[in-house]
N, CA, C and O atoms as a GROMACS GRO file, in nm:
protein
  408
    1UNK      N    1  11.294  13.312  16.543
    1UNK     CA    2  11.328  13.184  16.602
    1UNK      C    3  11.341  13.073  16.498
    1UNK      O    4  11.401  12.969  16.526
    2UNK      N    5  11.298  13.088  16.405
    2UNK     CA    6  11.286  12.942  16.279
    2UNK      C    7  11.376  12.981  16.212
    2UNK      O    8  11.398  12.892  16.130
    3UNK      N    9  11.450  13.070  16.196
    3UNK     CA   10  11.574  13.118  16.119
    3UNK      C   11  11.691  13.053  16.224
    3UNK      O   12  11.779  12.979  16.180
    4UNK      N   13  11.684  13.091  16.375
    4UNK     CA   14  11.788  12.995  16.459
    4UNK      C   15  11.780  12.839  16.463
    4UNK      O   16  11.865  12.766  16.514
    5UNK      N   17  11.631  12.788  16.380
    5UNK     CA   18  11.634  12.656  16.404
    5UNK      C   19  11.729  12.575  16.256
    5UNK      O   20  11.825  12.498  16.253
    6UNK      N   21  11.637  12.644  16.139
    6UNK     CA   22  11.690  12.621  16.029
    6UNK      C   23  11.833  12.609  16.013
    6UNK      O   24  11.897  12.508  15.986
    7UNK      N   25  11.881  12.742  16.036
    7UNK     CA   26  12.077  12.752  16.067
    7UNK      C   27  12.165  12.607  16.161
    7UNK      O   28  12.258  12.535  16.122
    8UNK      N   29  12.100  12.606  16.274
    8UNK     CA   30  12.109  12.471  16.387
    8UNK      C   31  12.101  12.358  16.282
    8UNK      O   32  12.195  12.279  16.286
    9UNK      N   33  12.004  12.336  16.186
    9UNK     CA   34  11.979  12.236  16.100
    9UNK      C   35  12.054  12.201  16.040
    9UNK      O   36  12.105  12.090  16.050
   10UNK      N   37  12.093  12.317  15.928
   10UNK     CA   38  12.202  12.314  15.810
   10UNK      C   39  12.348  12.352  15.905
   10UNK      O   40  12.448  12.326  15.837
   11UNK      N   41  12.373  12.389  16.002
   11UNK     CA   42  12.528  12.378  16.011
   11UNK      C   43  12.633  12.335  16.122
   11UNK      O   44  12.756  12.346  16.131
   12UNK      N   45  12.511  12.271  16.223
   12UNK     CA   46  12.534  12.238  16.344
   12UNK      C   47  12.655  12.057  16.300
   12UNK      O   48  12.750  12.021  16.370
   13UNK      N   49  12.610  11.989  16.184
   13UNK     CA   50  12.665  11.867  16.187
   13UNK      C   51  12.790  11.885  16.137
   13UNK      O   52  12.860  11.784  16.133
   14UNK      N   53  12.848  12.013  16.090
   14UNK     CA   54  12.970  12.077  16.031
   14UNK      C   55  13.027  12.126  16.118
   14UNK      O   56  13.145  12.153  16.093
   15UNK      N   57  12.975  12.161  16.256
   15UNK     CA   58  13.009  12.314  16.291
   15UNK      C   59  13.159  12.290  16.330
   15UNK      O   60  13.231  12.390  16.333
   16UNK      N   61  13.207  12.176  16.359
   16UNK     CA   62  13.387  12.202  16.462
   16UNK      C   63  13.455  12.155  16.326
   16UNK      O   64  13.574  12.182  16.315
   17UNK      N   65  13.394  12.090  16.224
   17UNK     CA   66  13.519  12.121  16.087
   17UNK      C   67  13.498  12.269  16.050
   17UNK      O   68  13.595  12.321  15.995
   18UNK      N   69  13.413  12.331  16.066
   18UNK     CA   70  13.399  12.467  15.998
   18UNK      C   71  13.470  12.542  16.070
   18UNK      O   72  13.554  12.615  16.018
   19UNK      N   73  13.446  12.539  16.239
   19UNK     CA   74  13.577  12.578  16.306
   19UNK      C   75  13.710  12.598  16.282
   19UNK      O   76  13.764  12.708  16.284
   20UNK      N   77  13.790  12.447  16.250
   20UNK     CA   78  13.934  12.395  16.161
   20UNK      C   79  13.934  12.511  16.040
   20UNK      O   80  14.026  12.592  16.036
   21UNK      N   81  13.852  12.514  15.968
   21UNK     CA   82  13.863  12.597  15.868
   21UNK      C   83  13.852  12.759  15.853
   21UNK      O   84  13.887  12.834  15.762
   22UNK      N   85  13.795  12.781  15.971
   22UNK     CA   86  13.831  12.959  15.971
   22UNK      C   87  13.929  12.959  16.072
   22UNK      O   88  13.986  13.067  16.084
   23UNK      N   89  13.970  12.855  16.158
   23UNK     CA   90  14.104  12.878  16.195
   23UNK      C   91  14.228  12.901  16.094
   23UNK      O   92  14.311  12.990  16.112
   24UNK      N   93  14.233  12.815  15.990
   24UNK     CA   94  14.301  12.803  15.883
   24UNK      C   95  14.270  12.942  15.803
   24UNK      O   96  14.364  12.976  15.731
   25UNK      N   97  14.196  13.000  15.800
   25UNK     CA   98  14.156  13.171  15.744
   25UNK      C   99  14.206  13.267  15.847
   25UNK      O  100  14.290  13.344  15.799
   26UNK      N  101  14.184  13.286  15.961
   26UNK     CA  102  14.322  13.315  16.043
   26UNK      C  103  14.377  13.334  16.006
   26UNK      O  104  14.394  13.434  15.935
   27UNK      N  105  14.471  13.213  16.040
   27UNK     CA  106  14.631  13.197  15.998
   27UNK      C  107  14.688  13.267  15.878
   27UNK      O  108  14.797  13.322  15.861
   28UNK      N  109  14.576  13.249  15.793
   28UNK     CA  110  14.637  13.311  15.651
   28UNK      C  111  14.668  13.444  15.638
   28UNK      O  112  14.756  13.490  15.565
   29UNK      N  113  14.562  13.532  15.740
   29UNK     CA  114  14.505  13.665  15.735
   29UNK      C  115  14.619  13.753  15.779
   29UNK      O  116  14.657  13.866  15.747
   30UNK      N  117  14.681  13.613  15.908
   30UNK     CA  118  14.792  13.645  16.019
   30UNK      C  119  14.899  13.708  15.917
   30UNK      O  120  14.944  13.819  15.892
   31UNK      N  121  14.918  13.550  15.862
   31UNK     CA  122  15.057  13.519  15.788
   31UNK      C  123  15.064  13.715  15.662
   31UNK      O  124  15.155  13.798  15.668
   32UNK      N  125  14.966  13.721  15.591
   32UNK     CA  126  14.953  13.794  15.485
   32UNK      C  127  14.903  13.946  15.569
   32UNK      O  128  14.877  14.047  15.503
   33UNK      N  129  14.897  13.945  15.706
   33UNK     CA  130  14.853  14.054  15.708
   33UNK      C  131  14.758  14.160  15.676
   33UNK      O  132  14.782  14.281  15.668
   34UNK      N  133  14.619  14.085  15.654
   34UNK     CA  134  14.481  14.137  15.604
   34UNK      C  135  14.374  14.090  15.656
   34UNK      O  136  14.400  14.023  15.756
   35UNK      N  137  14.276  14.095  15.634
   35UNK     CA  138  14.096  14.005  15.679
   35UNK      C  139  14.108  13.965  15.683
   35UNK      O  140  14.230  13.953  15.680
   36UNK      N  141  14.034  13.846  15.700
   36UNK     CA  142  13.989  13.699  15.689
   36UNK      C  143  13.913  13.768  15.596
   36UNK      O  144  13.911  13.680  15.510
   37UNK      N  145  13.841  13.869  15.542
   37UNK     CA  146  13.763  13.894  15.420
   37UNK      C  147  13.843  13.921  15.325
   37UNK      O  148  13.790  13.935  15.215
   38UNK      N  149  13.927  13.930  15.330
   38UNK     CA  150  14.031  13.890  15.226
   38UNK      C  151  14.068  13.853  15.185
   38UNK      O  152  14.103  13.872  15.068
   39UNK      N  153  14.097  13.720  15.300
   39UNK     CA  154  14.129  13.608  15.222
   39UNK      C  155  14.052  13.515  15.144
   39UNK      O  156  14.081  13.435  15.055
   40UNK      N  157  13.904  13.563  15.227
   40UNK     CA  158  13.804  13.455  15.163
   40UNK      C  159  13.778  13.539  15.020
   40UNK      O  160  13.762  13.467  14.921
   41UNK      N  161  13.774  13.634  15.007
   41UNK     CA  162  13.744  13.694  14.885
   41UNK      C  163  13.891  13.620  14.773
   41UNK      O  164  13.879  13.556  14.668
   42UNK      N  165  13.986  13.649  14.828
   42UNK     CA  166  14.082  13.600  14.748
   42UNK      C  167  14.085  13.474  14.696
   42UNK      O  168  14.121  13.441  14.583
   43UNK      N  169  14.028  13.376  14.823
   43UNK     CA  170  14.026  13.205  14.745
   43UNK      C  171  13.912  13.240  14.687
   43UNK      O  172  13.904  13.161  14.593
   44UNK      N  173  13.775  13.343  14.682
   44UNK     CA  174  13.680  13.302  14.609
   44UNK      C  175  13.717  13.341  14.456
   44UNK      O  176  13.676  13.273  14.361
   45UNK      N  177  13.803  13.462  14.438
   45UNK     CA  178  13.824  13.492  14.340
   45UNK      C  179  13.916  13.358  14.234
   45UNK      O  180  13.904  13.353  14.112
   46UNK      N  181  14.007  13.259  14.318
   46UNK     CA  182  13.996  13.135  14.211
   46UNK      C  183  13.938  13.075  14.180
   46UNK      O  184  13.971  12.989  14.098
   47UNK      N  185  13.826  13.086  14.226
   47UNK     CA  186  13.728  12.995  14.179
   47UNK      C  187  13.620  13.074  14.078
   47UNK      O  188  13.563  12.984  14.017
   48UNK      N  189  13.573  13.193  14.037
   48UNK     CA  190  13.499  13.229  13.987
   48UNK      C  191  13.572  13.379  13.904
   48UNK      O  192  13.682  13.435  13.911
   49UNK      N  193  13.494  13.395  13.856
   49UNK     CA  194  13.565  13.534  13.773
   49UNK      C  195  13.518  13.644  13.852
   49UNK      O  196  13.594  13.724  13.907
   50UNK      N  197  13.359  13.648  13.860
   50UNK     CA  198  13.312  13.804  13.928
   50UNK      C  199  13.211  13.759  14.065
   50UNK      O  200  13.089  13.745  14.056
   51UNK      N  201  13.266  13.745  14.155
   51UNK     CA  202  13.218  13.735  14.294
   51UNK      C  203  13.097  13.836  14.322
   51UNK      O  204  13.125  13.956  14.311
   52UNK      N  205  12.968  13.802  14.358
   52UNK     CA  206  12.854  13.908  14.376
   52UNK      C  207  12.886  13.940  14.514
   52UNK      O  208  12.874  13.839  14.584
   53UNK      N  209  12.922  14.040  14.577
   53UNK     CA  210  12.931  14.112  14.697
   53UNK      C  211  12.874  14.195  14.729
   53UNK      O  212  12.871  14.302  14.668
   54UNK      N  213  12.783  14.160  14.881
   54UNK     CA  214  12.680  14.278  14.908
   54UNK      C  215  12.791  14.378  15.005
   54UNK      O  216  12.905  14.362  15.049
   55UNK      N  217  12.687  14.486  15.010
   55UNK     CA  218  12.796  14.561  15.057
   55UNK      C  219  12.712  14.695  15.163
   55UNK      O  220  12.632  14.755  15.091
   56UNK      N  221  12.713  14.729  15.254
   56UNK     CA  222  12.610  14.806  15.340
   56UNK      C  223  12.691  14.942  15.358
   56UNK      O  224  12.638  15.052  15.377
   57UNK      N  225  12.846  14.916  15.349
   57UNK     CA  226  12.963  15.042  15.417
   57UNK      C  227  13.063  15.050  15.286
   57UNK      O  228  13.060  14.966  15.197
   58UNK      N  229  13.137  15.143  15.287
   58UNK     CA  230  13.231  15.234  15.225
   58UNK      C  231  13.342  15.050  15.193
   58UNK      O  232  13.366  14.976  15.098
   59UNK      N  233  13.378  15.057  15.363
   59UNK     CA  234  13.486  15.015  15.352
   59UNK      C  235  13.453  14.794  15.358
   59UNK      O  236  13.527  14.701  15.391
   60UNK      N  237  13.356  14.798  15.323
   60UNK     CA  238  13.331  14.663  15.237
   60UNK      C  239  13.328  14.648  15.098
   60UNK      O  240  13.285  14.548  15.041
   61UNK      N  241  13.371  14.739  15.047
   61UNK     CA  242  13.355  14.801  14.904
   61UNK      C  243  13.551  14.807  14.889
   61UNK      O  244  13.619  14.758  14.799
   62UNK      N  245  13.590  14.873  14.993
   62UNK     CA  246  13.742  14.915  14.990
   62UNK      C  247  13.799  14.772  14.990
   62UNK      O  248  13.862  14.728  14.893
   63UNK      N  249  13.778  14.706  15.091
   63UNK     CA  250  13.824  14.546  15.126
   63UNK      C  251  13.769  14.432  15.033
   63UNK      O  252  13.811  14.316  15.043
   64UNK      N  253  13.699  14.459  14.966
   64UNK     CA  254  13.672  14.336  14.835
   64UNK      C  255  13.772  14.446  14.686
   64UNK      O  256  13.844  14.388  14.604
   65UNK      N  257  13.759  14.541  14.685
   65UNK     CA  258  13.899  14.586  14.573
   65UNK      C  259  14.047  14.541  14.610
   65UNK      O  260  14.125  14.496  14.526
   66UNK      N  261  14.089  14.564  14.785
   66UNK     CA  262  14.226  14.511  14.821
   66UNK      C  263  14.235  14.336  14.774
   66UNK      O  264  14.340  14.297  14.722
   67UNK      N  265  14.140  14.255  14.792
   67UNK     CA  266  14.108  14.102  14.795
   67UNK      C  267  14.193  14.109  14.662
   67UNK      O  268  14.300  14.048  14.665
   68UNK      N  269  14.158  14.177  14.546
   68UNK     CA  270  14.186  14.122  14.394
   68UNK      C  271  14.370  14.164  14.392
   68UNK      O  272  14.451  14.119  14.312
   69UNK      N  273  14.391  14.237  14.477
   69UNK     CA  274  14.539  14.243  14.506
   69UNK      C  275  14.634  14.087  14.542
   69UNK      O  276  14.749  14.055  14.510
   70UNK      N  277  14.538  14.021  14.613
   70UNK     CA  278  14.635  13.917  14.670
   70UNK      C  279  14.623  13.795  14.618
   70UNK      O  280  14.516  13.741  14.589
   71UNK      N  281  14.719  13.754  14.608
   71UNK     CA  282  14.776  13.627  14.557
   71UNK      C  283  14.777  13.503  14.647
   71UNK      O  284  14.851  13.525  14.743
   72UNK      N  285  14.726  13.387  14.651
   72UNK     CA  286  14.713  13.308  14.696
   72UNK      C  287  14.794  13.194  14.600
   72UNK      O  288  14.789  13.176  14.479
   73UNK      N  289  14.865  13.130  14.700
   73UNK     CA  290  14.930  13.033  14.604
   73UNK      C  291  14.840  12.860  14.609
   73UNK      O  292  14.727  12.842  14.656
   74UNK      N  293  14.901  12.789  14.567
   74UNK     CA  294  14.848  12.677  14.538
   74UNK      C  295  14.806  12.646  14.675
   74UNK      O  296  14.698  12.642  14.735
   75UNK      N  297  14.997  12.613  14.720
   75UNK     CA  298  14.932  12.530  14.882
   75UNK      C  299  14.871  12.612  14.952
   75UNK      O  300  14.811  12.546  15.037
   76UNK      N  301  14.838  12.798  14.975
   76UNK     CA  302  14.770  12.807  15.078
   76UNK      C  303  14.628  12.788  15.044
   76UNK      O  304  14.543  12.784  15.134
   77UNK      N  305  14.594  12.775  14.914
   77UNK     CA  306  14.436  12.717  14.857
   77UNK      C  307  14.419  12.577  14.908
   77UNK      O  308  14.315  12.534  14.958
   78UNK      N  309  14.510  12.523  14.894
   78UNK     CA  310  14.449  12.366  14.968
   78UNK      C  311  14.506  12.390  15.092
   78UNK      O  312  14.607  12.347  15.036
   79UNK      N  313  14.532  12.409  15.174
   79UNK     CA  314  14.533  12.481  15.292
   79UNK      C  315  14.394  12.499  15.359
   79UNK      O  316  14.343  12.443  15.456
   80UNK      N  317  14.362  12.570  15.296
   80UNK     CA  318  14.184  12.634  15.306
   80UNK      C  319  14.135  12.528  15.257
   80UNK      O  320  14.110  12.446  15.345
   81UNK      N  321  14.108  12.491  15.146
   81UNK     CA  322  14.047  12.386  15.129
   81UNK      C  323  14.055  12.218  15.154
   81UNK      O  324  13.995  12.133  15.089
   82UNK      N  325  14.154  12.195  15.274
   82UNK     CA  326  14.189  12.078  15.275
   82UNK      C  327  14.083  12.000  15.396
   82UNK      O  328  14.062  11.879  15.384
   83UNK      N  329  14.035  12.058  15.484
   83UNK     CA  330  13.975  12.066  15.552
   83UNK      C  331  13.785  12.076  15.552
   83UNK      O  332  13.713  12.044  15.646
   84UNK      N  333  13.752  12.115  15.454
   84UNK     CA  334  13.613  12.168  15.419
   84UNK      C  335  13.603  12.061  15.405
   84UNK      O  336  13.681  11.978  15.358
   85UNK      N  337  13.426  12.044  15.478
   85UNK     CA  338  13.296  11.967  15.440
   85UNK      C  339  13.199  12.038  15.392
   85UNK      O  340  13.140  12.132  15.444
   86UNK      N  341  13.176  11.969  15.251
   86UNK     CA  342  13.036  12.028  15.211
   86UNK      C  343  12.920  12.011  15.289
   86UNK      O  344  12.887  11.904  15.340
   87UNK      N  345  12.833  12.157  15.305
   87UNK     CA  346  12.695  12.133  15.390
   87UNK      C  347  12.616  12.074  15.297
   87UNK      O  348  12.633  12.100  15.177
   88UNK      N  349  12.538  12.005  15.330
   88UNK     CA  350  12.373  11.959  15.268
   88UNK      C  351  12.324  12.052  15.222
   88UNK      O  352  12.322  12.150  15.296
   89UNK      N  353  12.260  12.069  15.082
   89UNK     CA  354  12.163  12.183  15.094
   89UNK      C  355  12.004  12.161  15.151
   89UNK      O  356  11.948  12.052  15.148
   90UNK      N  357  11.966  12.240  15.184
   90UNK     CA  358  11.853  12.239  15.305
   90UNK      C  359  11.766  12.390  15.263
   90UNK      O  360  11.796  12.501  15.218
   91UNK      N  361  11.653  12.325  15.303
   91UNK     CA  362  11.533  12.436  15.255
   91UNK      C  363  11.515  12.447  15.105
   91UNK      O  364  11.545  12.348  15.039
   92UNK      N  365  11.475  12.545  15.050
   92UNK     CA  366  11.474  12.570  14.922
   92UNK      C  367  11.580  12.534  14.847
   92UNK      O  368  11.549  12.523  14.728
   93UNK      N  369  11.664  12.517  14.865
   93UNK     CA  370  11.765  12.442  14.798
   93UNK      C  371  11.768  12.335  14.777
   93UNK      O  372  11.813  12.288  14.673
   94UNK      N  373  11.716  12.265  14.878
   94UNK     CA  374  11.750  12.093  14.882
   94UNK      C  375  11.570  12.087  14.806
   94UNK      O  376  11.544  11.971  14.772
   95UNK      N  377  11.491  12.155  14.787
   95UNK     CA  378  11.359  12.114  14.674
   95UNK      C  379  11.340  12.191  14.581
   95UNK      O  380  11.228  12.233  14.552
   96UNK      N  381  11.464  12.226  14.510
   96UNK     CA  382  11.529  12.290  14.401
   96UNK      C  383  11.603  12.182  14.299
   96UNK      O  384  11.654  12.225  14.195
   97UNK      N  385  11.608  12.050  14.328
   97UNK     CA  386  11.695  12.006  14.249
   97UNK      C  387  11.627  11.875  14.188
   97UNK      O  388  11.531  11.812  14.234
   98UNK      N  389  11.711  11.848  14.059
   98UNK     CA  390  11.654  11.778  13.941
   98UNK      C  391  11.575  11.664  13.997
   98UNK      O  392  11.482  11.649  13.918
   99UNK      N  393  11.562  11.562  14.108
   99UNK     CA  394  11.540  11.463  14.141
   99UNK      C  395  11.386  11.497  14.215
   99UNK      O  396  11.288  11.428  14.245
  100UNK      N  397  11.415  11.618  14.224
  100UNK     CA  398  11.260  11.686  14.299
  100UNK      C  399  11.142  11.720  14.215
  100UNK      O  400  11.020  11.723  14.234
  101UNK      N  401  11.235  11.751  14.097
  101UNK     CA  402  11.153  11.811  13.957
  101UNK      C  403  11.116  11.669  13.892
  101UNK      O  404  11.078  11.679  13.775
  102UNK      N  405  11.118  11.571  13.931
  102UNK     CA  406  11.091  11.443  13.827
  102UNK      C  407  10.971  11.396  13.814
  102UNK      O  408  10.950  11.302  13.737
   0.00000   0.00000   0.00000
């Protein structure tokens, strides 16, 4: 139950832009014909070099190798990203940082 409250905490004041935005992961998945884990793997892959991916099945392993296949162009990156609100960090995160340590 404190794991449903915490979550309510951190993502409830986001939740209908976060909506807008996996609608927009959709669309993309539509348009390109793959996941939505695909695509998110794909915008994550511009942003970072080696993405840590957990993985429980075969074929979450298969679908993060297809991700490095696809190409995302500029506008469908701001596309995806035109829309995002950053969450707060909350819990250990939010008394993790330099202003906490002072």
């Amino acid at each position: 139950m404190s794991e449903d409250a915490f979550a309510k905490f951190k993502y409830d004041a986001t939740a209908e832009q976060d909506k807008l935005v996996i609608q927009r992961v959709i669309e993309l998945a539509e348009k390109f014909a793959v996941s939505m884990t695909e695509i998110s793997l794909a915008w994550l892959l511009t942003k970072v070099t080696s993405p840590v991916v957990g993985t429980t099945k075969i074929s979450n392993i298969e679908t993060a190798v297809k991700s490095t296949d696809l190409v995302l162009s500029e506008r469908d990156i701001s596309y995806l990203e035109e829309l995002y609100t950053p969450h707060h960090l909350a819990g250990i995160m939010a008394q993790n940082t330099p202003k906490n340590h002072a």
